[in-house]
CSV table of C-alpha atoms and ligand atoms in Angstrom, one decimal:
chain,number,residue,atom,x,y,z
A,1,UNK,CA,0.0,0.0,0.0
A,2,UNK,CA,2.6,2.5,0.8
A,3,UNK,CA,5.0,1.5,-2.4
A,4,UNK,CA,6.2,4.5,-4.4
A,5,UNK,CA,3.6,4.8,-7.4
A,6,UNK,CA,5.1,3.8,-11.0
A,7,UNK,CA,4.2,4.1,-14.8
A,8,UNK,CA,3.0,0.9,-14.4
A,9,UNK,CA,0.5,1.6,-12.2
A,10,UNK,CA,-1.3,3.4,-14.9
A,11,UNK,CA,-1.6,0.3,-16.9
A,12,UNK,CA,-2.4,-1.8,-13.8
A,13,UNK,CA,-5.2,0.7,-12.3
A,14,UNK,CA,-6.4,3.2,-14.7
A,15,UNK,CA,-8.9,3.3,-17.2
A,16,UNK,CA,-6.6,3.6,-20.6
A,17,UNK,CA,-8.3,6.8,-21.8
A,18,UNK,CA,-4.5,8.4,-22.0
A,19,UNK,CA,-1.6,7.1,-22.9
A,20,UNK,CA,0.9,9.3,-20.7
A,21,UNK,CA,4.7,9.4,-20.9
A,22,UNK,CA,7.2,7.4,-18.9
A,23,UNK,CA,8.5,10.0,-16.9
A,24,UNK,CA,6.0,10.9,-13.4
A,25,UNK,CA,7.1,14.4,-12.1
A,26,UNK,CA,6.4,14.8,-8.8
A,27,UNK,CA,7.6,18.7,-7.8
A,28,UNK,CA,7.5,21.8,-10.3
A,29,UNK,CA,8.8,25.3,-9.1
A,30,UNK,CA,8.1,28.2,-12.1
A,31,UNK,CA,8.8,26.7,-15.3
A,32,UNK,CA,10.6,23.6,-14.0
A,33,UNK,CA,10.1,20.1,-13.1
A,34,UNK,CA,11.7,17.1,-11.9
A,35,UNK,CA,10.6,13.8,-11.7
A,36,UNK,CA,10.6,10.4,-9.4
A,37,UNK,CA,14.1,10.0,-10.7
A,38,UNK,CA,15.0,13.8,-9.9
A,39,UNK,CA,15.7,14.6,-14.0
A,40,UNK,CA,14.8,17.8,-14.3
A,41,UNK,CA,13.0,19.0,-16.8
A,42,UNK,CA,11.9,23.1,-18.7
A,43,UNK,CA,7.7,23.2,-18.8
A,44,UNK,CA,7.0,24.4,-22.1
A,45,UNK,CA,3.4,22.5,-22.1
A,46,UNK,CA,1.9,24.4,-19.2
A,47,UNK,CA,-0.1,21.2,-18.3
A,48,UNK,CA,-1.6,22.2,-21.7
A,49,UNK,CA,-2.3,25.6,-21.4
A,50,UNK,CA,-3.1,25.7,-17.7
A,51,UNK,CA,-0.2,26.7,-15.6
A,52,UNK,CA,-0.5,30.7,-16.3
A,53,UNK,CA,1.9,31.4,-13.3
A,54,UNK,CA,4.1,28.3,-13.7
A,55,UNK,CA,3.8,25.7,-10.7
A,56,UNK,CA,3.1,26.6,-7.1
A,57,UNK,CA,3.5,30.4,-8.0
A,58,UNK,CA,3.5,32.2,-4.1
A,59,UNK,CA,1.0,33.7,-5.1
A,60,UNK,CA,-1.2,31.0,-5.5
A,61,UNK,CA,0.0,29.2,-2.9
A,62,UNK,CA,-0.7,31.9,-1.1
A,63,UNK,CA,-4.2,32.1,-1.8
A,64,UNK,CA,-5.0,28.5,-2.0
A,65,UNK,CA,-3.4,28.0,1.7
A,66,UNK,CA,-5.2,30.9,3.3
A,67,UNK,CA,-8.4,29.7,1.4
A,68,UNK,CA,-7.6,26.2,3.0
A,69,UNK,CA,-7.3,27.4,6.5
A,70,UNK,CA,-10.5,28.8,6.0
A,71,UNK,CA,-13.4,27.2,4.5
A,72,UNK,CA,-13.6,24.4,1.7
A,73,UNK,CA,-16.8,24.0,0.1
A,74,UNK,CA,-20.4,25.0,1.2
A,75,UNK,CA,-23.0,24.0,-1.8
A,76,UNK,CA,-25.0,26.4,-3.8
A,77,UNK,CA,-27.1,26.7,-0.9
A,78,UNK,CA,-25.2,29.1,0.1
A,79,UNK,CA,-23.5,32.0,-1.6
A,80,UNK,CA,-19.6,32.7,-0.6
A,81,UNK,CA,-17.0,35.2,-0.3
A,82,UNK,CA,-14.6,33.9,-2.9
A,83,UNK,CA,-17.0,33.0,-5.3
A,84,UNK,CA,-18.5,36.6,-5.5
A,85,UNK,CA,-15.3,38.3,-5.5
A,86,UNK,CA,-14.1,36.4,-8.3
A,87,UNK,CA,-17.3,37.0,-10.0
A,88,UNK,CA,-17.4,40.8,-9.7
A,89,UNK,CA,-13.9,40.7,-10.6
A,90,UNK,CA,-14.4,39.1,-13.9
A,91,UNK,CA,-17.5,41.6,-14.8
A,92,UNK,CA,-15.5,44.4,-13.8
A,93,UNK,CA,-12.8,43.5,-16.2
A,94,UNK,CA,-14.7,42.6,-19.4
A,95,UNK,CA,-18.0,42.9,-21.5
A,96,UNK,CA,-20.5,40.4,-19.0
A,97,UNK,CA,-22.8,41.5,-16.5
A,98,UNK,CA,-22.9,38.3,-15.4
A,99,UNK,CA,-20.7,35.0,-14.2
A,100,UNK,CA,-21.5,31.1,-13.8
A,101,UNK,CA,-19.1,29.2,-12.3
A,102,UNK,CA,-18.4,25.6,-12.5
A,103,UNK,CA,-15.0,23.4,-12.3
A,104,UNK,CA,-13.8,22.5,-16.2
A,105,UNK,CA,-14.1,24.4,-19.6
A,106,UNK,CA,-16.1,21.3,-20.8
A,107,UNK,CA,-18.6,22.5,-18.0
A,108,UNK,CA,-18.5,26.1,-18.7
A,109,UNK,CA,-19.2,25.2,-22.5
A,110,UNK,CA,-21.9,22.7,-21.4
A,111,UNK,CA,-23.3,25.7,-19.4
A,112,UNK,CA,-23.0,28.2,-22.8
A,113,UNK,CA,-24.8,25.8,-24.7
A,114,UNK,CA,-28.1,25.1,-22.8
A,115,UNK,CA,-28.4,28.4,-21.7
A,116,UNK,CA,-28.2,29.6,-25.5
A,117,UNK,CA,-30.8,27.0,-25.9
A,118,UNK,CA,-32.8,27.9,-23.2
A,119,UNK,CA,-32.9,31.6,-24.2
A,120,UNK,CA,-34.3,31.1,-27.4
A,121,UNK,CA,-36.5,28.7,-26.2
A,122,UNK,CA,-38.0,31.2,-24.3
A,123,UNK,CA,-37.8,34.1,-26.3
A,124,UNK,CA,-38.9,32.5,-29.7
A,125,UNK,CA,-39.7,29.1,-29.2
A,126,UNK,CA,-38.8,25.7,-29.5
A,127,UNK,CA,-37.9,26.1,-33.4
A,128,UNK,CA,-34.9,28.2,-32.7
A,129,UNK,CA,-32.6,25.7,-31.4
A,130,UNK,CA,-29.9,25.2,-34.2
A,131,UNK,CA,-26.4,26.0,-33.1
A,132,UNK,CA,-23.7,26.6,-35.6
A,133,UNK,CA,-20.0,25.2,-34.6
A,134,UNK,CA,-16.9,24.4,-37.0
A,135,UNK,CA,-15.0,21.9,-38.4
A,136,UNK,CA,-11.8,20.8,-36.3
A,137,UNK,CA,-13.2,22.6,-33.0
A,138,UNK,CA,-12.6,21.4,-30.1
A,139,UNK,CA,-15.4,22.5,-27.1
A,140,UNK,CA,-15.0,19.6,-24.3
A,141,UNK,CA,-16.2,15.8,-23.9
A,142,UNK,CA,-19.3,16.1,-22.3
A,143,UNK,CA,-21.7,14.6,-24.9
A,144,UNK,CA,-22.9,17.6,-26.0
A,145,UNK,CA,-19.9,19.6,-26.0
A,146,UNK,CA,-17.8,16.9,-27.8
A,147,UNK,CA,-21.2,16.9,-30.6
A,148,UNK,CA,-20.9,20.6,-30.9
A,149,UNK,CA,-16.8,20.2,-31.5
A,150,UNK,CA,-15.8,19.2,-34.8
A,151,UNK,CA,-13.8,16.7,-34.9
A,152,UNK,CA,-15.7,13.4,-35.6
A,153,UNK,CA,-13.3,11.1,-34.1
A,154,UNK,CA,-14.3,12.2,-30.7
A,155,UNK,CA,-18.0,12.0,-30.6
A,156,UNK,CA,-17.9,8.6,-33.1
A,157,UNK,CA,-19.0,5.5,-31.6
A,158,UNK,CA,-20.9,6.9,-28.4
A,159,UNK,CA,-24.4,6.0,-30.1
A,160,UNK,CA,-26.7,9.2,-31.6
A,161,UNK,CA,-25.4,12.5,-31.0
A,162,UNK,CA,-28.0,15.9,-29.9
A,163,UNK,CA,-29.5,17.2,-32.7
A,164,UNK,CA,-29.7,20.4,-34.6
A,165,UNK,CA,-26.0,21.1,-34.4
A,166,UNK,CA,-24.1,22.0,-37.9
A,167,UNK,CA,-20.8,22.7,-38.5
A,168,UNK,CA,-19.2,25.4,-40.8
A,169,UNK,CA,-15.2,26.6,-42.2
A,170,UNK,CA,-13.4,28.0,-39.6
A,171,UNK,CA,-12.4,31.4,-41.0
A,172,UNK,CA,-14.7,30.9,-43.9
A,173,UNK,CA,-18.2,33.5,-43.9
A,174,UNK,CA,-19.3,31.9,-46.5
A,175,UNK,CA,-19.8,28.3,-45.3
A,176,UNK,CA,-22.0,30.2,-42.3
A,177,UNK,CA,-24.3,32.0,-44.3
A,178,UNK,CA,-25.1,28.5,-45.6
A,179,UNK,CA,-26.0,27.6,-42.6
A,180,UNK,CA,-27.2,30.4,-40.6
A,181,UNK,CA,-31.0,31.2,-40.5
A,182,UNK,CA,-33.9,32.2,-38.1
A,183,UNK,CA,-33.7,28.6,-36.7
A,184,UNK,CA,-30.5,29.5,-35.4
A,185,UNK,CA,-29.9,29.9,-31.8
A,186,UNK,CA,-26.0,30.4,-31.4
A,187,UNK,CA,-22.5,30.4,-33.0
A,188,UNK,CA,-20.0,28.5,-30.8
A,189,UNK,CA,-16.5,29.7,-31.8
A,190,UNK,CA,-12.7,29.5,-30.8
A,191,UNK,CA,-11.2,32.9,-31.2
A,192,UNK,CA,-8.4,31.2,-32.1
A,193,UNK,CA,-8.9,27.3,-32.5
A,194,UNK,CA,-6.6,25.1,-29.8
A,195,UNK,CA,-6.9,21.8,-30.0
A,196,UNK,CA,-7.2,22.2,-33.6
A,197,UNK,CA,-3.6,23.2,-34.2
A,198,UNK,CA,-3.4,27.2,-33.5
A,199,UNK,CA,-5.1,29.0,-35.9
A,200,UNK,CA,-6.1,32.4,-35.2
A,201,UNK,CA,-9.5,33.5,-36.8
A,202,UNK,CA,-9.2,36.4,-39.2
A,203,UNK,CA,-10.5,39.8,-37.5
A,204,UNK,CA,-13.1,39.7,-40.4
A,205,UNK,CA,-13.9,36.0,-39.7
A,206,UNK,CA,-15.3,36.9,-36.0
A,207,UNK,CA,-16.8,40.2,-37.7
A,208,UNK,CA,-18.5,38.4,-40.0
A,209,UNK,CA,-19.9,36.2,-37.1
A,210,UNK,CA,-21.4,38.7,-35.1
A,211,UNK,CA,-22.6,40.6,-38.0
A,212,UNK,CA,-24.4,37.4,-39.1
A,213,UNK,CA,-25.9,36.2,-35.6
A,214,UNK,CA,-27.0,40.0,-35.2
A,215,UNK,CA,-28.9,39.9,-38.4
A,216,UNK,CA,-31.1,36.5,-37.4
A,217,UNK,CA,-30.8,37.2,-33.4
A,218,UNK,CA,-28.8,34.4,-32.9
A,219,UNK,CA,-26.0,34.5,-30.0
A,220,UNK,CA,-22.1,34.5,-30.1
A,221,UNK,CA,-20.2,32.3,-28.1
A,222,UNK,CA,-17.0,32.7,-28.2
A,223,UNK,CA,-15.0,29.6,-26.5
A,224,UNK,CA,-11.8,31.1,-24.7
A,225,UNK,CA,-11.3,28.0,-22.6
A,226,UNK,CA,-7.6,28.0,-24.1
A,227,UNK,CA,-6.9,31.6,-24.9
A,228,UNK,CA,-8.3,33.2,-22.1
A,229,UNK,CA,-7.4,34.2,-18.9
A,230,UNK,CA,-4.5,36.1,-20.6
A,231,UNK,CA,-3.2,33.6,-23.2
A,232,UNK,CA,-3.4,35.5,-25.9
A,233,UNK,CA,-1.4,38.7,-24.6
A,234,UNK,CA,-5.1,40.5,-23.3
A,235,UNK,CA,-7.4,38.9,-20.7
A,236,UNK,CA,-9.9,37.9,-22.7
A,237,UNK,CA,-9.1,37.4,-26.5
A,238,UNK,CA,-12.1,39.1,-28.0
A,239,UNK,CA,-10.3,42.2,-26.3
A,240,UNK,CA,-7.6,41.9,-29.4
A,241,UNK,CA,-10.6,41.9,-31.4
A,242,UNK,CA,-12.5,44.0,-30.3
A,243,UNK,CA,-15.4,41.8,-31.4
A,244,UNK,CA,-18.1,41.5,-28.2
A,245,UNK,CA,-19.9,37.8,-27.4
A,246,UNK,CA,-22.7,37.6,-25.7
A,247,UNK,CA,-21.7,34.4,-24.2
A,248,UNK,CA,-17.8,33.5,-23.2
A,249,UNK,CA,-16.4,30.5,-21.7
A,250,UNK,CA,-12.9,30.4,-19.5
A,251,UNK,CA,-11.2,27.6,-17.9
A,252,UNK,CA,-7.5,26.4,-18.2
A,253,UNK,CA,-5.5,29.5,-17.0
A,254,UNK,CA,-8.0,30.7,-15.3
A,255,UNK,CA,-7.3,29.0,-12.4
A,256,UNK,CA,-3.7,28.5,-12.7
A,257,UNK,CA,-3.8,24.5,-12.3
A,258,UNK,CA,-7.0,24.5,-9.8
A,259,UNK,CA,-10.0,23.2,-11.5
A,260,UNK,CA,-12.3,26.0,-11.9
A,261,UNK,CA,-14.5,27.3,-15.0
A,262,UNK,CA,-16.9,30.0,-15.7
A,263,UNK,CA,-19.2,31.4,-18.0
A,264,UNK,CA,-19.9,35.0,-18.4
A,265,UNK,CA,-22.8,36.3,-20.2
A,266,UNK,CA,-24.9,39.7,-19.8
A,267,UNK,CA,-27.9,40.3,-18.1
A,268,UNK,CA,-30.2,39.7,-21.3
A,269,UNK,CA,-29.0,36.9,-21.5
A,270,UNK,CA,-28.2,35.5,-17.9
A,271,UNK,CA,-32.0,35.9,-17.1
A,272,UNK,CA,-33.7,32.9,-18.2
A,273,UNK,CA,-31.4,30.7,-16.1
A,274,UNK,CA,-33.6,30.7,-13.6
A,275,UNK,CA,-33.6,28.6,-9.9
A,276,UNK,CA,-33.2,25.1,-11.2
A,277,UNK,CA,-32.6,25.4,-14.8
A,278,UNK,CA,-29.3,24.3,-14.5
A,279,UNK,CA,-26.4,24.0,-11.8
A,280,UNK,CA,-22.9,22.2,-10.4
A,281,UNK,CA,-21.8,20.7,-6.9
A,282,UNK,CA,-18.4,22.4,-6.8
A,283,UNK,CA,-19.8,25.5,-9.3
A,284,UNK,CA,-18.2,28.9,-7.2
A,285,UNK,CA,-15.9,26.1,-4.8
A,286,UNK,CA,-14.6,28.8,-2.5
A,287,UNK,CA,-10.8,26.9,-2.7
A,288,UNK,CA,-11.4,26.9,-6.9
A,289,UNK,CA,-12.4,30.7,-6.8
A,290,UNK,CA,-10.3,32.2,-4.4
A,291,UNK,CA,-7.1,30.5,-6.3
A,292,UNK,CA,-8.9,32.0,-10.0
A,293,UNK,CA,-9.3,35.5,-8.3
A,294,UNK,CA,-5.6,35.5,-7.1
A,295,UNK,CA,-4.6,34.5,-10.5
A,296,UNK,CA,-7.0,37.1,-12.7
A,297,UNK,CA,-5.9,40.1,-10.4
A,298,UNK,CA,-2.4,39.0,-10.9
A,299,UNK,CA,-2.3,38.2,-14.9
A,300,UNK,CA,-4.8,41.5,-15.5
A,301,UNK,CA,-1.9,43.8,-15.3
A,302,UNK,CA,-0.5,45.7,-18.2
A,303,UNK,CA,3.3,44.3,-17.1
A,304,UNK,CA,1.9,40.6,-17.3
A,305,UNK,CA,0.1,41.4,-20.3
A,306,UNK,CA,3.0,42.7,-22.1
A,307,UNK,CA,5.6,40.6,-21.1
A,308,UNK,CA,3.1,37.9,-22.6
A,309,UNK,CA,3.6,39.4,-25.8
A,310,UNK,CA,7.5,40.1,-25.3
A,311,UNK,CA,8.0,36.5,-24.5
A,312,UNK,CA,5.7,35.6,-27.7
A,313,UNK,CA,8.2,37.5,-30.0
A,314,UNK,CA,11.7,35.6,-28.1
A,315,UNK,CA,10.1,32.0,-28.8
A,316,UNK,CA,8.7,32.9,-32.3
A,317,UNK,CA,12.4,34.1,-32.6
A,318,UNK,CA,14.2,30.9,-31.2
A,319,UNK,CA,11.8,29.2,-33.3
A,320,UNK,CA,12.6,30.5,-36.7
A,321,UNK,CA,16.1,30.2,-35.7
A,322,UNK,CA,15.7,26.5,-35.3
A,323,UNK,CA,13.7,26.1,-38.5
A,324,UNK,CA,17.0,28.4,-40.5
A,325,UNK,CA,19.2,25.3,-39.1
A,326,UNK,CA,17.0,22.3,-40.0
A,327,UNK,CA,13.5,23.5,-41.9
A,328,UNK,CA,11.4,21.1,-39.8
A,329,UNK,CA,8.5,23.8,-39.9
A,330,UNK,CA,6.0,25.2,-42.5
A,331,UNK,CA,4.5,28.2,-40.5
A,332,UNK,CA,5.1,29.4,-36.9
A,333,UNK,CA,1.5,30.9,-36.2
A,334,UNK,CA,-0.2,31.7,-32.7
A,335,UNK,CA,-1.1,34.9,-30.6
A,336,UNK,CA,0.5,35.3,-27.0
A,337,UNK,CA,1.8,32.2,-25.3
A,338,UNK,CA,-0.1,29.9,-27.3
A,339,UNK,CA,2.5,28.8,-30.3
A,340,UNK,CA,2.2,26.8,-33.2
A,341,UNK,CA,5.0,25.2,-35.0
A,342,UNK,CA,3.2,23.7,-38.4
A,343,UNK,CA,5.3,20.5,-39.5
A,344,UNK,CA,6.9,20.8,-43.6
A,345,UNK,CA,5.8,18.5,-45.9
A,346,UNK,CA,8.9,16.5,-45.4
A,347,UNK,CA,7.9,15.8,-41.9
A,348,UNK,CA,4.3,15.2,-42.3
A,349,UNK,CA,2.5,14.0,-39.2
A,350,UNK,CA,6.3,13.7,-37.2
A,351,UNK,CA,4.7,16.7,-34.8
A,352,UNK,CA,4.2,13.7,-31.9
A,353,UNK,CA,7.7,12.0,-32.6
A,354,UNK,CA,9.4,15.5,-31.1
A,355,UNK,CA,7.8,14.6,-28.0
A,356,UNK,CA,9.4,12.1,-26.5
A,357,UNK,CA,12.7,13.4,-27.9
A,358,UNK,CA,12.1,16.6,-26.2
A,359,UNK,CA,11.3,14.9,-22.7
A,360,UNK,CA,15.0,13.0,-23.3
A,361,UNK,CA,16.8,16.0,-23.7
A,362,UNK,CA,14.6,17.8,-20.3
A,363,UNK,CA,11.6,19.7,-22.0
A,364,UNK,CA,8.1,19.1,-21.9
A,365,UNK,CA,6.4,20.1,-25.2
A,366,UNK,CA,2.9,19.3,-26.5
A,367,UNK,CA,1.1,19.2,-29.9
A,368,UNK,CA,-1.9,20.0,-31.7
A,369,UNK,CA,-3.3,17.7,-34.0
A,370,UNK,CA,-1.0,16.0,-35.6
A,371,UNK,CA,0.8,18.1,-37.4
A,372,UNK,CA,1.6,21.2,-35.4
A,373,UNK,CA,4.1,21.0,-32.1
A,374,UNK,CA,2.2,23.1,-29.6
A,375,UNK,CA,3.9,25.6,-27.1
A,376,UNK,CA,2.1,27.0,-23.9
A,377,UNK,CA,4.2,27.9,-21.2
A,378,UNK,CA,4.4,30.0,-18.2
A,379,UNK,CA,3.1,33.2,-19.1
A,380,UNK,CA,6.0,34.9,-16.5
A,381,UNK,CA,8.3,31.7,-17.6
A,382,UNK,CA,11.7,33.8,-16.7
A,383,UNK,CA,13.9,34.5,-20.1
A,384,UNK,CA,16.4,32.1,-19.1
A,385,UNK,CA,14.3,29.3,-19.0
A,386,UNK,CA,13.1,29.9,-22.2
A,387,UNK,CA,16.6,30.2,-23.6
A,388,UNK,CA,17.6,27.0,-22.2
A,389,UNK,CA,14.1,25.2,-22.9
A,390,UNK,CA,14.6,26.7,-26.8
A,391,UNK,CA,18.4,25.3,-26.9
A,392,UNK,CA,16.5,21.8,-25.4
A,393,UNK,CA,13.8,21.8,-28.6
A,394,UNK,CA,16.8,22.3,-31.0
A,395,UNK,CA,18.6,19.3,-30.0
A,396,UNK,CA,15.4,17.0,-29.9
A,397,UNK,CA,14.9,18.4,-33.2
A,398,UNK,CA,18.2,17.5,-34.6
A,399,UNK,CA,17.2,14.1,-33.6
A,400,UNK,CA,14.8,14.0,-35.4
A,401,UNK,CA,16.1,15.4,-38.7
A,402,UNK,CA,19.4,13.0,-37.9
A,403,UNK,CA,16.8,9.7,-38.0
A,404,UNK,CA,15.0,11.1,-40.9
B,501,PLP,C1,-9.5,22.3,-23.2
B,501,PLP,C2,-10.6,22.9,-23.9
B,501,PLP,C3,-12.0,22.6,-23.5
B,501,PLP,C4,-12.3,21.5,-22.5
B,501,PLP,O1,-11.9,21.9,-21.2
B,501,PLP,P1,-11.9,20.8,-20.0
B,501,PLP,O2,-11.5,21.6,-18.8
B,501,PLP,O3,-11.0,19.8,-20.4
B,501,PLP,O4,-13.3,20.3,-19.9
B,501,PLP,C5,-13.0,23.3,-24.2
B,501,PLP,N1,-12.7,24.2,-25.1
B,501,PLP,C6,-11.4,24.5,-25.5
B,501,PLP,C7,-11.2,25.5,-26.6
B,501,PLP,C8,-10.4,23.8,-24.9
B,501,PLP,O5,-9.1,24.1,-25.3
């Protein structure tokens, strides 16, 4: 019973939904980790986009321990402190009037998605109840969510999927006014598309959306479970754009490696979830929200923000450097500390096999898809580590040219 866990384990006692690497880290300071053996290793995956302050940031510690000392967990049958500060914070700071909160971004979508439903249920009928979504989107894997996402291969063999969802061409207007009409109750759309393999939409792309769900009163969702929470270099993504949803999901960064979600929406909107029509056990967790509002008031300052964008131009720099020596990459695309490095044709599908090189030579590195190497770090990752994590990639990458 009290044998030091191994990789094994995970075959022995887990269901085998993941396939996870060999290596089990056990401590992470900043942007480093070491594992059982003590290897040490640079954290360029962010526990995919999660990490915003690195690992056991003081100031999360800070507020997680204090939080602890306090009070865990009450029920929605009560309101608490934590939970409404990190609310107000998070209308204070962007277009909503008003916040549901729940534990995952699959949750927070799941929440987007009935209360779209429900709004137009109630304020047109049961007709209007057709959402519009796009291919290669990724939204969660609740059933509904992983319906709504577009990529087939993760709703496929689950029995009949929800109705009345279609899906459209990411950055293509076109392919929506096909499919948009009166029936329609929302658009459901990365700002830029994650799990997909990093690709921004165009400014007129997410014009074009709101333009098009104004016209037949149909409502925006824009699914920032991956670029918000200061991601992208802003808080909030559609900031950059300047294009307003009426409905926006957040997870991942949000709570800086504590499981937290929300949704924030405005008060037309907000109204029709009523007492009942929908909820969540741990939804406003006073240890989940006081960790998320510790983390917002720390990442929502202009220094954070921009050094978000400085460290986006060093690693897009290091990258193209790498790609001068060895031409392993088409396109190095992304916004803020969510980077993609698209494979060239020569190394088609080969983003995975720099993955386990990576983790040899003391980096952890993720992908998108299959063809684009993914990088999330840190958003304060120190300059040094990415200097040492970047001379890390070059070597695995060598590798990999070397075994071509
Ligand atoms: C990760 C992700 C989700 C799902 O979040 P979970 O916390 O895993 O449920 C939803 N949407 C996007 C864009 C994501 O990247």
């Amino acid at each position: 019973m009290s044998q030091t866990p191994t990789r094994a384990d995970f075959d022995r006692y887990m269901v085998p939904n993941y396939a996870p690497q060999k290596a089990i880290p056990v401590r992470g300071e900043g942007s480093r980790l070491w594992d059982q053996e003590g290897r040490e290793y640079i954290d360029f995956a962010g526990g995919i986009a999660v990490n915003s302050l690195g690992h056991c940031h003081p100031v999360l510690v800070e507020a997680l321990t204090a939080q602890a000392n306090r009070l865990w967990h009450l029920s929605n049958v009560y309101t608490n402190e934590p939970a409404l500060a990190l609310a107000r914070s998070l209308v204070e700071r962007t277009f909503a009037d008003k916040v549901y909160l729940c534990s995952s971004g699959g949750e927070a979508n799941e929440a987007a998605l009935k209360l779209a439903r429900r709004w137009a249920h109630d304020h047109h009928g049961e007709h209007k109840h057709r959402i519009v979504s796009f291919a290669q989107s990724f939204h969660g894997r609740t059933f509904f969510t992983v319906s709504v996402g577009g990529q087939p291969k993760y709703s496929a063999g689950f029995g009949p999927v929800p109705g009345g969802i279609v899906h459209g061409e990411f950055n293509d207007l076109d392919s929506v006014r096909d499919l948009i009409d009166d029936d329609t109750c929302a658009v459901m759309v990365e700002p830029m598309q994650g799990e997909g393999g990093i690709v921004p939409a165009t400014p007129e792309f997410l014009q074009g959306l709101r333009d098009l769900c104004d016209a037949h009163d149909a409502l925006l969702i824009f699914d920032e479970v991956q670029t918000g929470a200061g991601r992208t270099g802003s808080l909030f993504a559609y900031q950059q754009y300047g294009v307003t949803p009426d409905i926006l999901t957040s997870a991942k960064s949000l709570g800086g490696g504590f499981p937290v979600g929300a949704m924030l929406t405005t008060d037309a909107v907000a109204g029709v979830f009523t007492p009942g029509t929908h909820g969540s056990t741990y939804g406003g967790n006073p240890l989940a929200s006081a960790v998320a509002l510790a983390a917002v008031e720390f990442i929502d300052t202009p220094e954070v923000l921009a050094g978000v964008q400085q460290r986006h131009d060093l690693i897009r720099e290091h990258l193209e450097t790498i790609n001068r020596k060895h031409g392993v990459f088409r396109e190095i695309r992304g916004m803020g500390l969510l980077i993609g490095a698209e494979m060239a044709p020569g190394y088609a599908g080969r983003a995975k096999d720099i993955l386990p090189l990576a983790l040899e030579e003391g980096l952890m590195a993720l992908i998108a898809g299959p063809n684009v190497l993914r990088l999330a770090p840190s958003l304060v990752i120190p300059e040094a580590d990415i200097a040492e994590g970047m001379a890390r990639l070059e070597r695995a990458v060598a590798r990999l040219v070397a075994a071509q």
